[in-house]
mmCIF file of C-alpha atoms and ligand atoms in Angstrom:
data_model
loop_
_atom_site.group_PDB
_atom_site.id
_atom_site.type_symbol
_atom_site.label_atom_id
_atom_site.label_comp_id
_atom_site.label_asym_id
_atom_site.label_seq_id
_atom_site.Cartn_x
_atom_site.Cartn_y
_atom_site.Cartn_z
ATOM 1 C CA MET A 1 -93.893 -2.561 8.392
ATOM 2 C CA ILE A 2 -93.295 -2.638 4.644
ATOM 3 C CA VAL A 3 -96.123 -2.431 2.127
ATOM 4 C CA ALA A 4 -95.097 -3.643 -1.333
ATOM 5 C CA MET A 5 -97.472 -2.373 -4.034
ATOM 6 C CA LEU A 6 -98.319 -4.379 -7.147
ATOM 7 C CA GLU A 7 -96.310 -3.508 -10.253
ATOM 8 C CA ASP A 8 -99.450 -2.065 -11.891
ATOM 9 C CA ALA A 9 -100.736 -0.207 -8.809
ATOM 10 C CA THR A 10 -102.102 3.230 -9.718
ATOM 11 C CA GLU A 11 -101.118 6.512 -8.061
ATOM 12 C CA GLU A 12 -104.654 6.708 -6.591
ATOM 13 C CA GLN A 13 -104.222 3.312 -4.976
ATOM 14 C CA ILE A 14 -100.796 4.289 -3.614
ATOM 15 C CA ASP A 15 -102.183 7.534 -2.198
ATOM 16 C CA ALA A 16 -105.088 5.676 -0.610
ATOM 17 C CA VAL A 17 -102.715 3.261 1.140
ATOM 18 C CA ILE A 18 -100.560 6.170 2.350
ATOM 19 C CA GLU A 19 -103.686 7.772 3.791
ATOM 20 C CA VAL A 20 -104.628 4.654 5.762
ATOM 21 C CA MET A 21 -101.033 4.411 7.031
ATOM 22 C CA ASP A 22 -101.115 8.080 8.062
ATOM 23 C CA GLU A 23 -104.365 7.493 9.944
ATOM 24 C CA ALA A 24 -102.694 4.609 11.770
ATOM 25 C CA GLY A 25 -100.194 7.171 13.128
ATOM 26 C CA VAL A 26 -97.034 5.998 11.365
ATOM 27 C CA ASN A 27 -94.610 7.983 9.226
ATOM 28 C CA VAL A 28 -94.610 6.845 5.613
ATOM 29 C CA HIS A 29 -91.462 6.783 3.459
ATOM 30 C CA ARG A 30 -92.088 6.003 -0.154
ATOM 31 C CA THR A 31 -89.655 4.613 -2.694
ATOM 32 C CA THR A 32 -90.526 3.941 -6.309
ATOM 33 C CA GLY A 33 -88.118 1.679 -8.125
ATOM 34 C CA ALA A 34 -88.105 0.457 -11.712
ATOM 35 C CA MET A 35 -90.544 -2.346 -10.861
ATOM 36 C CA GLN A 36 -92.753 -1.301 -7.978
ATOM 37 C CA THR A 37 -93.470 1.126 -5.174
ATOM 38 C CA ILE A 38 -92.566 0.252 -1.602
ATOM 39 C CA LEU A 39 -94.059 2.083 1.376
ATOM 40 C CA ALA A 40 -92.211 1.816 4.664
ATOM 41 C CA ALA A 41 -93.982 2.641 7.919
ATOM 42 C CA VAL A 42 -91.847 4.010 10.714
ATOM 43 C CA GLY A 43 -93.233 4.576 14.174
ATOM 44 C CA PRO A 44 -95.627 2.639 16.388
ATOM 45 C CA THR A 45 -96.181 -0.353 14.117
ATOM 46 C CA ALA A 46 -96.100 -3.038 16.787
ATOM 47 C CA GLY A 47 -99.859 -3.033 17.384
ATOM 48 C CA LEU A 48 -100.931 -2.728 13.747
ATOM 49 C CA ASP A 49 -103.154 -5.335 12.138
ATOM 50 C CA LEU A 50 -101.395 -6.166 8.848
ATOM 51 C CA SER A 51 -104.494 -7.607 7.238
ATOM 52 C CA LYS A 52 -106.048 -4.144 7.267
ATOM 53 C CA PHE A 53 -103.410 -3.119 4.703
ATOM 54 C CA GLU A 54 -103.252 -6.395 2.810
ATOM 55 C CA VAL A 55 -106.839 -6.014 1.599
ATOM 56 C CA LEU A 56 -106.390 -2.525 0.171
ATOM 57 C CA PRO A 57 -106.499 -2.293 -3.646
ATOM 58 C CA GLY A 58 -103.067 -2.345 -5.313
ATOM 59 C CA VAL A 59 -101.270 -3.956 -2.382
ATOM 60 C CA GLN A 60 -99.121 -6.962 -3.210
ATOM 61 C CA ARG A 61 -97.752 -7.904 0.193
ATOM 62 C CA VAL A 62 -97.284 -6.545 3.698
ATOM 63 C CA HIS A 63 -94.306 -7.572 5.814
ATOM 64 C CA ARG A 64 -93.548 -6.910 9.398
ATOM 65 C CA ILE A 65 -89.884 -6.029 9.641
ATOM 66 C CA SER A 66 -88.458 -7.326 12.833
ATOM 67 C CA SER A 67 -85.048 -5.727 12.488
ATOM 68 C CA PRO A 68 -84.671 -2.505 14.454
ATOM 69 C CA TYR A 69 -83.636 -0.546 11.342
ATOM 70 C CA LYS A 70 -86.334 -0.148 8.744
ATOM 71 C CA LEU A 71 -85.199 2.361 6.174
ATOM 72 C CA ALA A 72 -81.685 0.912 6.062
ATOM 73 C CA GLY A 73 -83.005 -2.643 5.643
ATOM 74 C CA ARG A 74 -82.708 -4.289 2.264
ATOM 75 C CA ALA A 75 -86.476 -4.897 2.117
ATOM 76 C CA TRP A 76 -87.123 -1.185 1.757
ATOM 77 C CA ARG A 77 -85.192 -0.949 -1.503
ATOM 78 C CA PRO A 78 -84.523 -4.492 -2.690
ATOM 79 C CA GLU A 79 -82.774 -3.306 -5.840
ATOM 80 C CA GLY A 80 -80.122 -1.390 -3.853
ATOM 81 C CA THR A 81 -79.391 2.323 -3.560
ATOM 82 C CA VAL A 82 -77.313 4.111 -6.165
ATOM 83 C CA VAL A 83 -76.115 7.534 -4.980
ATOM 84 C CA GLU A 84 -75.582 10.021 -7.783
ATOM 85 C CA PHE A 85 -73.218 13.010 -7.762
ATOM 86 C CA PRO A 86 -73.197 16.241 -9.769
ATOM 87 C CA ASN A 87 -70.071 15.213 -11.773
ATOM 88 C CA GLY A 88 -71.938 12.137 -13.039
ATOM 89 C CA ALA A 89 -70.169 9.684 -10.732
ATOM 90 C CA THR A 90 -72.226 7.152 -8.787
ATOM 91 C CA ILE A 91 -71.726 4.930 -5.764
ATOM 92 C CA GLY A 92 -73.717 1.706 -5.499
ATOM 93 C CA GLY A 93 -74.085 0.845 -9.185
ATOM 94 C CA LYS A 94 -72.101 -1.594 -11.306
ATOM 95 C CA GLN A 95 -69.037 0.624 -11.274
ATOM 96 C CA VAL A 96 -66.763 0.455 -8.237
ATOM 97 C CA ALA A 97 -66.015 4.056 -7.284
ATOM 98 C CA MET A 98 -62.597 5.347 -6.272
ATOM 99 C CA ILE A 99 -62.477 7.962 -3.505
ATOM 100 C CA ALA A 100 -58.943 9.132 -2.845
ATOM 101 C CA GLY A 101 -56.972 12.015 -1.458
ATOM 102 C CA PRO A 102 -54.831 13.090 1.438
ATOM 103 C CA CYS A 103 -55.890 12.501 5.010
ATOM 104 C CA ALA A 104 -55.622 16.267 5.478
ATOM 105 C CA ILE A 105 -55.614 19.064 2.907
ATOM 106 C CA GLU A 106 -52.287 20.813 3.446
ATOM 107 C CA ASN A 107 -51.662 23.297 0.662
ATOM 108 C CA ARG A 108 -52.564 24.175 -2.897
ATOM 109 C CA GLU A 109 -49.848 22.210 -4.622
ATOM 110 C CA GLN A 110 -50.527 19.075 -2.613
ATOM 111 C CA ILE A 111 -54.259 19.006 -3.332
ATOM 112 C CA PHE A 112 -53.938 19.949 -7.016
ATOM 113 C CA THR A 113 -51.254 17.297 -7.672
ATOM 114 C CA THR A 114 -53.347 14.721 -5.849
ATOM 115 C CA ALA A 115 -56.533 15.640 -7.721
ATOM 116 C CA ALA A 116 -54.757 15.205 -11.060
ATOM 117 C CA ALA A 117 -53.554 11.755 -9.980
ATOM 118 C CA VAL A 118 -57.071 10.705 -8.925
ATOM 119 C CA LYS A 119 -58.394 11.839 -12.271
ATOM 120 C CA ALA A 120 -55.568 10.121 -14.200
ATOM 121 C CA ALA A 121 -56.286 6.837 -12.403
ATOM 122 C CA GLY A 122 -59.962 7.061 -13.394
ATOM 123 C CA GLY A 123 -61.225 7.971 -9.926
ATOM 124 C CA GLY A 124 -64.348 10.094 -9.464
ATOM 125 C CA PHE A 125 -63.914 11.492 -5.961
ATOM 126 C CA LEU A 126 -61.366 13.700 -4.247
ATOM 127 C CA ARG A 127 -61.364 13.326 -0.497
ATOM 128 C CA GLY A 128 -59.469 15.507 1.906
ATOM 129 C CA GLY A 129 -59.885 16.410 5.532
ATOM 130 C CA ALA A 130 -60.269 20.042 6.565
ATOM 131 C CA PHE A 131 -61.649 19.388 10.048
ATOM 132 C CA LYS A 132 -59.588 16.550 11.489
ATOM 133 C CA PRO A 133 -60.545 14.447 14.511
ATOM 134 C CA ARG A 134 -57.057 13.872 15.978
ATOM 135 C CA SER A 135 -56.373 11.735 19.001
ATOM 136 C CA SER A 136 -54.135 14.478 20.370
ATOM 137 C CA PRO A 137 -55.229 18.115 20.592
ATOM 138 C CA TYR A 138 -51.633 19.067 19.735
ATOM 139 C CA SER A 139 -51.690 17.370 16.317
ATOM 140 C CA PHE A 140 -52.575 19.292 13.158
ATOM 141 C CA GLN A 141 -56.331 19.945 13.239
ATOM 142 C CA GLY A 142 -56.881 20.809 9.569
ATOM 143 C CA LEU A 143 -57.063 23.987 7.464
ATOM 144 C CA GLY A 144 -60.817 24.430 7.859
ATOM 145 C CA ILE A 145 -62.822 26.279 5.186
ATOM 146 C CA PRO A 146 -59.751 27.682 3.335
ATOM 147 C CA GLY A 147 -58.680 24.049 2.833
ATOM 148 C CA LEU A 148 -62.097 23.175 1.445
ATOM 149 C CA GLU A 149 -61.881 26.097 -0.988
ATOM 150 C CA LEU A 150 -58.633 24.636 -2.343
ATOM 151 C CA MET A 151 -60.104 21.160 -2.610
ATOM 152 C CA ARG A 152 -63.224 22.405 -4.385
ATOM 153 C CA GLU A 153 -61.097 24.221 -6.963
ATOM 154 C CA ALA A 154 -58.790 21.225 -7.505
ATOM 155 C CA ALA A 155 -61.787 18.884 -7.849
ATOM 156 C CA HIS A 156 -63.543 21.222 -10.251
ATOM 157 C CA THR A 157 -60.454 21.459 -12.467
ATOM 158 C CA ASN A 158 -60.400 17.656 -12.728
ATOM 159 C CA GLY A 159 -64.130 16.915 -12.879
ATOM 160 C CA LEU A 160 -64.155 15.212 -9.479
ATOM 161 C CA ALA A 161 -66.735 15.206 -6.691
ATOM 162 C CA THR A 162 -65.559 16.182 -3.197
ATOM 163 C CA VAL A 163 -65.812 14.357 0.137
ATOM 164 C CA SER A 164 -64.799 15.798 3.490
ATOM 165 C CA GLU A 165 -65.442 15.093 7.139
ATOM 166 C CA VAL A 166 -67.933 17.109 9.149
ATOM 167 C CA MET A 167 -67.290 16.968 12.878
ATOM 168 C CA GLU A 168 -70.107 19.047 14.288
ATOM 169 C CA ILE A 169 -73.479 20.529 13.449
ATOM 170 C CA SER A 170 -72.184 24.101 13.171
ATOM 171 C CA GLN A 171 -69.894 23.102 10.264
ATOM 172 C CA ILE A 172 -72.668 21.693 8.046
ATOM 173 C CA GLU A 173 -73.891 24.942 6.562
ATOM 174 C CA ALA A 174 -70.405 26.362 6.053
ATOM 175 C CA MET A 175 -69.285 23.206 4.258
ATOM 176 C CA LEU A 176 -72.250 22.955 1.877
ATOM 177 C CA PRO A 177 -70.676 25.011 -0.948
ATOM 178 C CA TYR A 178 -67.559 22.839 -0.941
ATOM 179 C CA VAL A 179 -68.566 19.241 -0.380
ATOM 180 C CA ASP A 180 -70.577 16.895 -2.577
ATOM 181 C CA CYS A 181 -70.557 14.323 0.215
ATOM 182 C CA PHE A 182 -70.223 14.741 3.965
ATOM 183 C CA GLN A 183 -68.079 12.160 5.730
ATOM 184 C CA VAL A 184 -68.984 11.246 9.297
ATOM 185 C CA GLY A 185 -65.905 9.799 10.941
ATOM 186 C CA ALA A 186 -65.672 6.699 13.076
ATOM 187 C CA ARG A 187 -65.574 8.747 16.265
ATOM 188 C CA ASN A 188 -68.862 10.426 15.372
ATOM 189 C CA MET A 189 -70.810 7.379 14.236
ATOM 190 C CA GLN A 190 -72.936 7.671 17.340
ATOM 191 C CA ASN A 191 -73.109 11.455 17.497
ATOM 192 C CA PHE A 192 -76.857 11.216 17.111
ATOM 193 C CA ASN A 193 -77.477 14.967 17.066
ATOM 194 C CA LEU A 194 -75.066 15.364 14.146
ATOM 195 C CA LEU A 195 -76.684 12.421 12.323
ATOM 196 C CA ARG A 196 -80.166 13.885 12.764
ATOM 197 C CA GLU A 197 -79.023 17.211 11.325
ATOM 198 C CA LEU A 198 -77.477 15.435 8.348
ATOM 199 C CA GLY A 199 -80.878 13.831 7.828
ATOM 200 C CA GLN A 200 -82.191 17.308 7.115
ATOM 201 C CA VAL A 201 -79.765 18.211 4.334
ATOM 202 C CA ARG A 202 -80.096 16.870 0.804
ATOM 203 C CA ARG A 203 -76.470 15.911 0.290
ATOM 204 C CA PRO A 204 -74.962 12.401 0.413
ATOM 205 C CA VAL A 205 -73.375 11.229 3.664
ATOM 206 C CA LEU A 206 -70.532 8.714 3.949
ATOM 207 C CA LEU A 207 -70.964 7.147 7.373
ATOM 208 C CA LYS A 208 -67.948 5.328 8.812
ATOM 209 C CA ARG A 209 -68.275 2.396 11.161
ATOM 210 C CA GLY A 210 -67.339 3.274 14.738
ATOM 211 C CA ILE A 211 -64.105 1.990 16.192
ATOM 212 C CA ALA A 212 -65.952 -0.539 18.357
ATOM 213 C CA ALA A 213 -69.332 -0.622 16.635
ATOM 214 C CA THR A 214 -71.280 -3.660 15.503
ATOM 215 C CA ILE A 215 -72.783 -3.729 12.016
ATOM 216 C CA GLU A 216 -76.231 -3.412 13.571
ATOM 217 C CA GLU A 217 -75.150 -0.236 15.378
ATOM 218 C CA LEU A 218 -73.799 1.131 12.089
ATOM 219 C CA LEU A 219 -77.123 0.447 10.388
ATOM 220 C CA LEU A 220 -79.035 2.013 13.297
ATOM 221 C CA SER A 221 -76.859 5.126 13.012
ATOM 222 C CA SER A 222 -77.654 5.344 9.303
ATOM 223 C CA GLU A 223 -81.326 5.185 10.249
ATOM 224 C CA TYR A 224 -80.971 8.548 12.027
ATOM 225 C CA ILE A 225 -80.022 10.119 8.688
ATOM 226 C CA LEU A 226 -82.497 8.192 6.563
ATOM 227 C CA SER A 227 -85.445 8.907 8.855
ATOM 228 C CA GLY A 228 -84.901 12.622 8.290
ATOM 229 C CA GLY A 229 -85.552 12.007 4.597
ATOM 230 C CA ASN A 230 -81.947 12.042 3.390
ATOM 231 C CA TYR A 231 -81.765 8.703 1.610
ATOM 232 C CA ASP A 232 -78.272 9.140 0.145
ATOM 233 C CA VAL A 233 -76.270 7.347 2.779
ATOM 234 C CA ILE A 234 -73.100 5.372 2.017
ATOM 235 C CA LEU A 235 -71.623 3.114 4.686
ATOM 236 C CA CYS A 236 -67.922 2.541 5.255
ATOM 237 C CA GLU A 237 -65.931 -0.298 6.786
ATOM 238 C CA ARG A 238 -62.718 1.257 8.115
ATOM 239 C CA GLY A 239 -61.548 -1.387 10.551
ATOM 240 C CA ILE A 240 -62.498 -2.008 14.144
ATOM 241 C CA ARG A 241 -60.477 -2.273 17.318
ATOM 242 C CA THR A 242 -59.679 -5.817 18.337
ATOM 243 C CA TYR A 243 -56.947 -7.455 20.418
ATOM 244 C CA GLU A 244 -54.732 -7.703 17.327
ATOM 245 C CA THR A 245 -51.915 -5.157 17.250
ATOM 246 C CA SER A 246 -50.159 -5.993 13.937
ATOM 247 C CA THR A 247 -52.370 -3.520 12.123
ATOM 248 C CA ARG A 248 -53.782 -0.176 13.290
ATOM 249 C CA ASN A 249 -57.323 -1.622 13.148
ATOM 250 C CA THR A 250 -58.711 -4.989 12.067
ATOM 251 C CA MET A 251 -60.360 -4.498 8.717
ATOM 252 C CA ASP A 252 -63.566 -6.517 8.808
ATOM 253 C CA ILE A 253 -63.893 -7.587 5.189
ATOM 254 C CA SER A 254 -66.856 -9.768 6.114
ATOM 255 C CA ALA A 255 -68.754 -6.598 7.000
ATOM 256 C CA ILE A 256 -69.031 -5.977 3.249
ATOM 257 C CA PRO A 257 -71.148 -9.048 2.373
ATOM 258 C CA VAL A 258 -73.032 -8.737 5.670
ATOM 259 C CA VAL A 259 -74.054 -5.154 4.891
ATOM 260 C CA LYS A 260 -74.938 -6.178 1.318
ATOM 261 C CA LYS A 261 -77.294 -8.786 2.685
ATOM 262 C CA LEU A 262 -78.906 -6.691 5.412
ATOM 263 C CA SER A 263 -79.076 -3.309 3.694
ATOM 264 C CA HIS A 264 -79.633 -1.622 0.353
ATOM 265 C CA LEU A 265 -77.062 1.042 1.174
ATOM 266 C CA PRO A 266 -73.740 1.091 -0.683
ATOM 267 C CA ILE A 267 -70.665 0.040 1.290
ATOM 268 C CA VAL A 268 -67.159 1.451 0.934
ATOM 269 C CA GLY A 269 -63.955 -0.266 1.991
ATOM 270 C CA ASP A 270 -61.281 1.901 3.658
ATOM 271 C CA PRO A 271 -58.069 -0.148 3.697
ATOM 272 C CA SER A 272 -56.024 2.900 4.713
ATOM 273 C CA HIS A 273 -57.540 3.260 8.168
ATOM 274 C CA GLY A 274 -58.317 -0.477 8.100
ATOM 275 C CA THR A 275 -54.637 -1.393 8.197
ATOM 276 C CA GLY A 276 -52.761 1.813 9.058
ATOM 277 C CA ARG A 277 -49.842 0.506 6.948
ATOM 278 C CA ARG A 278 -48.870 1.514 3.438
ATOM 279 C CA ASP A 279 -47.513 -1.945 2.639
ATOM 280 C CA MET A 280 -50.814 -3.599 3.499
ATOM 281 C CA VAL A 281 -53.248 -1.193 1.875
ATOM 282 C CA PRO A 282 -53.133 -2.808 -1.614
ATOM 283 C CA ALA A 283 -53.914 -6.333 -0.361
ATOM 284 C CA MET A 284 -56.920 -5.205 1.623
ATOM 285 C CA ALA A 285 -58.110 -2.940 -1.199
ATOM 286 C CA ARG A 286 -58.050 -5.957 -3.528
ATOM 287 C CA ALA A 287 -59.915 -8.022 -0.926
ATOM 288 C CA ALA A 288 -62.569 -5.341 -0.490
ATOM 289 C CA VAL A 289 -63.308 -5.190 -4.231
ATOM 290 C CA ALA A 290 -63.394 -8.987 -4.442
ATOM 291 C CA ALA A 291 -65.832 -9.029 -1.488
ATOM 292 C CA GLY A 292 -68.244 -6.690 -3.251
ATOM 293 C CA ALA A 293 -67.383 -3.190 -2.015
ATOM 294 C CA ASP A 294 -69.110 -0.418 -3.997
ATOM 295 C CA ALA A 295 -66.185 1.961 -3.575
ATOM 296 C CA LEU A 296 -62.794 2.270 -1.991
ATOM 297 C CA LEU A 297 -61.494 5.118 0.125
ATOM 298 C CA ILE A 298 -57.731 5.416 -0.131
ATOM 299 C CA GLU A 299 -55.384 7.966 1.395
ATOM 300 C CA ILE A 300 -52.803 9.217 -1.105
ATOM 301 C CA HIS A 301 -50.287 12.074 -1.109
ATOM 302 C CA PRO A 302 -47.540 13.269 -3.530
ATOM 303 C CA ASN A 303 -45.051 13.050 -0.690
ATOM 304 C CA ALA A 304 -46.676 10.324 1.402
ATOM 305 C CA ASP A 305 -43.916 9.986 3.953
ATOM 306 C CA LYS A 306 -44.200 13.667 4.805
ATOM 307 C CA ALA A 307 -48.002 13.780 5.094
ATOM 308 C CA VAL A 308 -48.986 15.733 8.192
ATOM 309 C CA SER A 309 -51.498 13.104 9.208
ATOM 310 C CA ASP A 310 -51.727 9.353 8.679
ATOM 311 C CA ALA A 311 -48.430 9.271 6.751
ATOM 312 C CA ALA A 312 -47.726 5.606 7.528
ATOM 313 C CA GLN A 313 -50.856 4.437 5.731
ATOM 314 C CA THR A 314 -50.729 6.912 2.854
ATOM 315 C CA LEU A 315 -49.860 5.692 -0.662
ATOM 316 C CA TYR A 316 -47.578 7.516 -3.081
ATOM 317 C CA LEU A 317 -49.337 8.594 -6.266
ATOM 318 C CA ASP A 318 -47.595 6.058 -8.529
ATOM 319 C CA ASP A 319 -48.441 3.190 -6.158
ATOM 320 C CA PHE A 320 -52.034 4.372 -6.248
ATOM 321 C CA ALA A 321 -52.037 4.294 -10.050
ATOM 322 C CA LYS A 322 -50.634 0.768 -10.031
ATOM 323 C CA LEU A 323 -53.183 -0.370 -7.452
ATOM 324 C CA THR A 324 -56.081 1.086 -9.421
ATOM 325 C CA ALA A 325 -55.011 -0.886 -12.510
ATOM 326 C CA GLU A 326 -55.000 -4.106 -10.443
ATOM 327 C CA LEU A 327 -58.372 -3.320 -8.911
ATOM 328 C CA ARG A 328 -59.818 -2.855 -12.380
ATOM 329 C CA LEU A 329 -58.955 -6.469 -13.162
ATOM 330 C CA ILE A 330 -60.528 -7.711 -9.934
ATOM 331 C CA ALA A 331 -63.654 -5.629 -10.507
ATOM 332 C CA GLY A 332 -63.996 -7.242 -13.945
ATOM 333 C CA ALA A 333 -63.637 -10.699 -12.419
ATOM 334 C CA VAL A 334 -66.595 -10.080 -10.077
ATOM 335 C CA GLY A 335 -68.899 -8.535 -12.675
ATOM 336 C CA ARG A 336 -68.107 -4.876 -11.949
ATOM 337 C CA THR A 337 -66.240 -2.086 -13.658
ATOM 338 C CA LEU A 338 -63.839 0.452 -12.200
HETATM 339 C C1 PEP B 401 -60.181 9.868 8.044
HETATM 340 O O1 PEP B 401 -60.950 9.408 7.196
HETATM 341 O O2 PEP B 401 -59.161 10.496 7.767
HETATM 342 C C2 PEP B 401 -60.463 9.501 9.454
HETATM 343 C C3 PEP B 401 -60.090 10.269 10.460
HETATM 344 O O3 PEP B 401 -61.082 8.317 9.524
HETATM 345 P P1 PEP B 401 -61.786 7.535 10.720
HETATM 346 O O4 PEP B 401 -62.926 8.381 11.167
HETATM 347 O O5 PEP B 401 -62.204 6.255 10.053
HETATM 348 O O6 PEP B 401 -60.751 7.312 11.771
HETATM 349 MN MN1 MN B 402 -56.872 9.634 7.815
#
């Protein structure tokens, strides 16, 4: 259930409505936007009599939300969520954000050279994996915390925010000093214990769509984080597994407008994992921006062919610079900046 307060509702009226909702045994999540306050009730709402809330002073309208996700639903924050980062960058606003970096942090020179290229292209986020979910246990598993130390330093030098994947609950605390945004990878989209724990931290989370997940399942997974009170969730379309074998995954561009319609959460396009092929990354990056993506996640590396993971889909730094310039034109054509 969603209770929309009148634009001129007073704090006393809002508090009084929250009290009645509390008494009804539901959890109340409040959001106050530029125009009005919205109160979302989570819990046993099925048996509630809506008219009981409609008549309270200051209430504009009460809706029953039939979708299974409540906090992720667009109705909870009609104006959309803008996630803010300590370096001043945002995801979800007018500006399309650029998140780029190597699939895996490998060494100091690699991450510093990459960070400088992200900065030079106008990007705001350096992303690098330190804990890597590899299909084979014999593949490189990442540098761990020493890798994150390098990335933090490289990002700091270039005024960038950092993003890195967390694979399990025990890594959260250790990663906090180094990451401005936790990435949850496709394979962990339904690791509900991890999602719940990330609901307890106050740090943005970039949640990737599972390899075979529907958009509804992605939104339900985000609900695990949101219902813990961490409202800074960013979704990511990274391709899904279909019967098509020409590309590593099938990048579902239509997921971008679908998420925009159903949810207030920002959505990122990841054409690197979406295609798995360097020659196809630019086309799908352009498509994602045209479709309304709030950010792009792109794997780049100074020596892309030699990257220890995901080399085939990794862009060289000069190709990344060229792509960013093209994306800037497309962003402008659809009323955004980059
Ligand atoms: C990655 O971002 O490098 C990664 C492993 O992605 P995904 O979880 O989408 O496969
Ligand atoms: Mn990768």
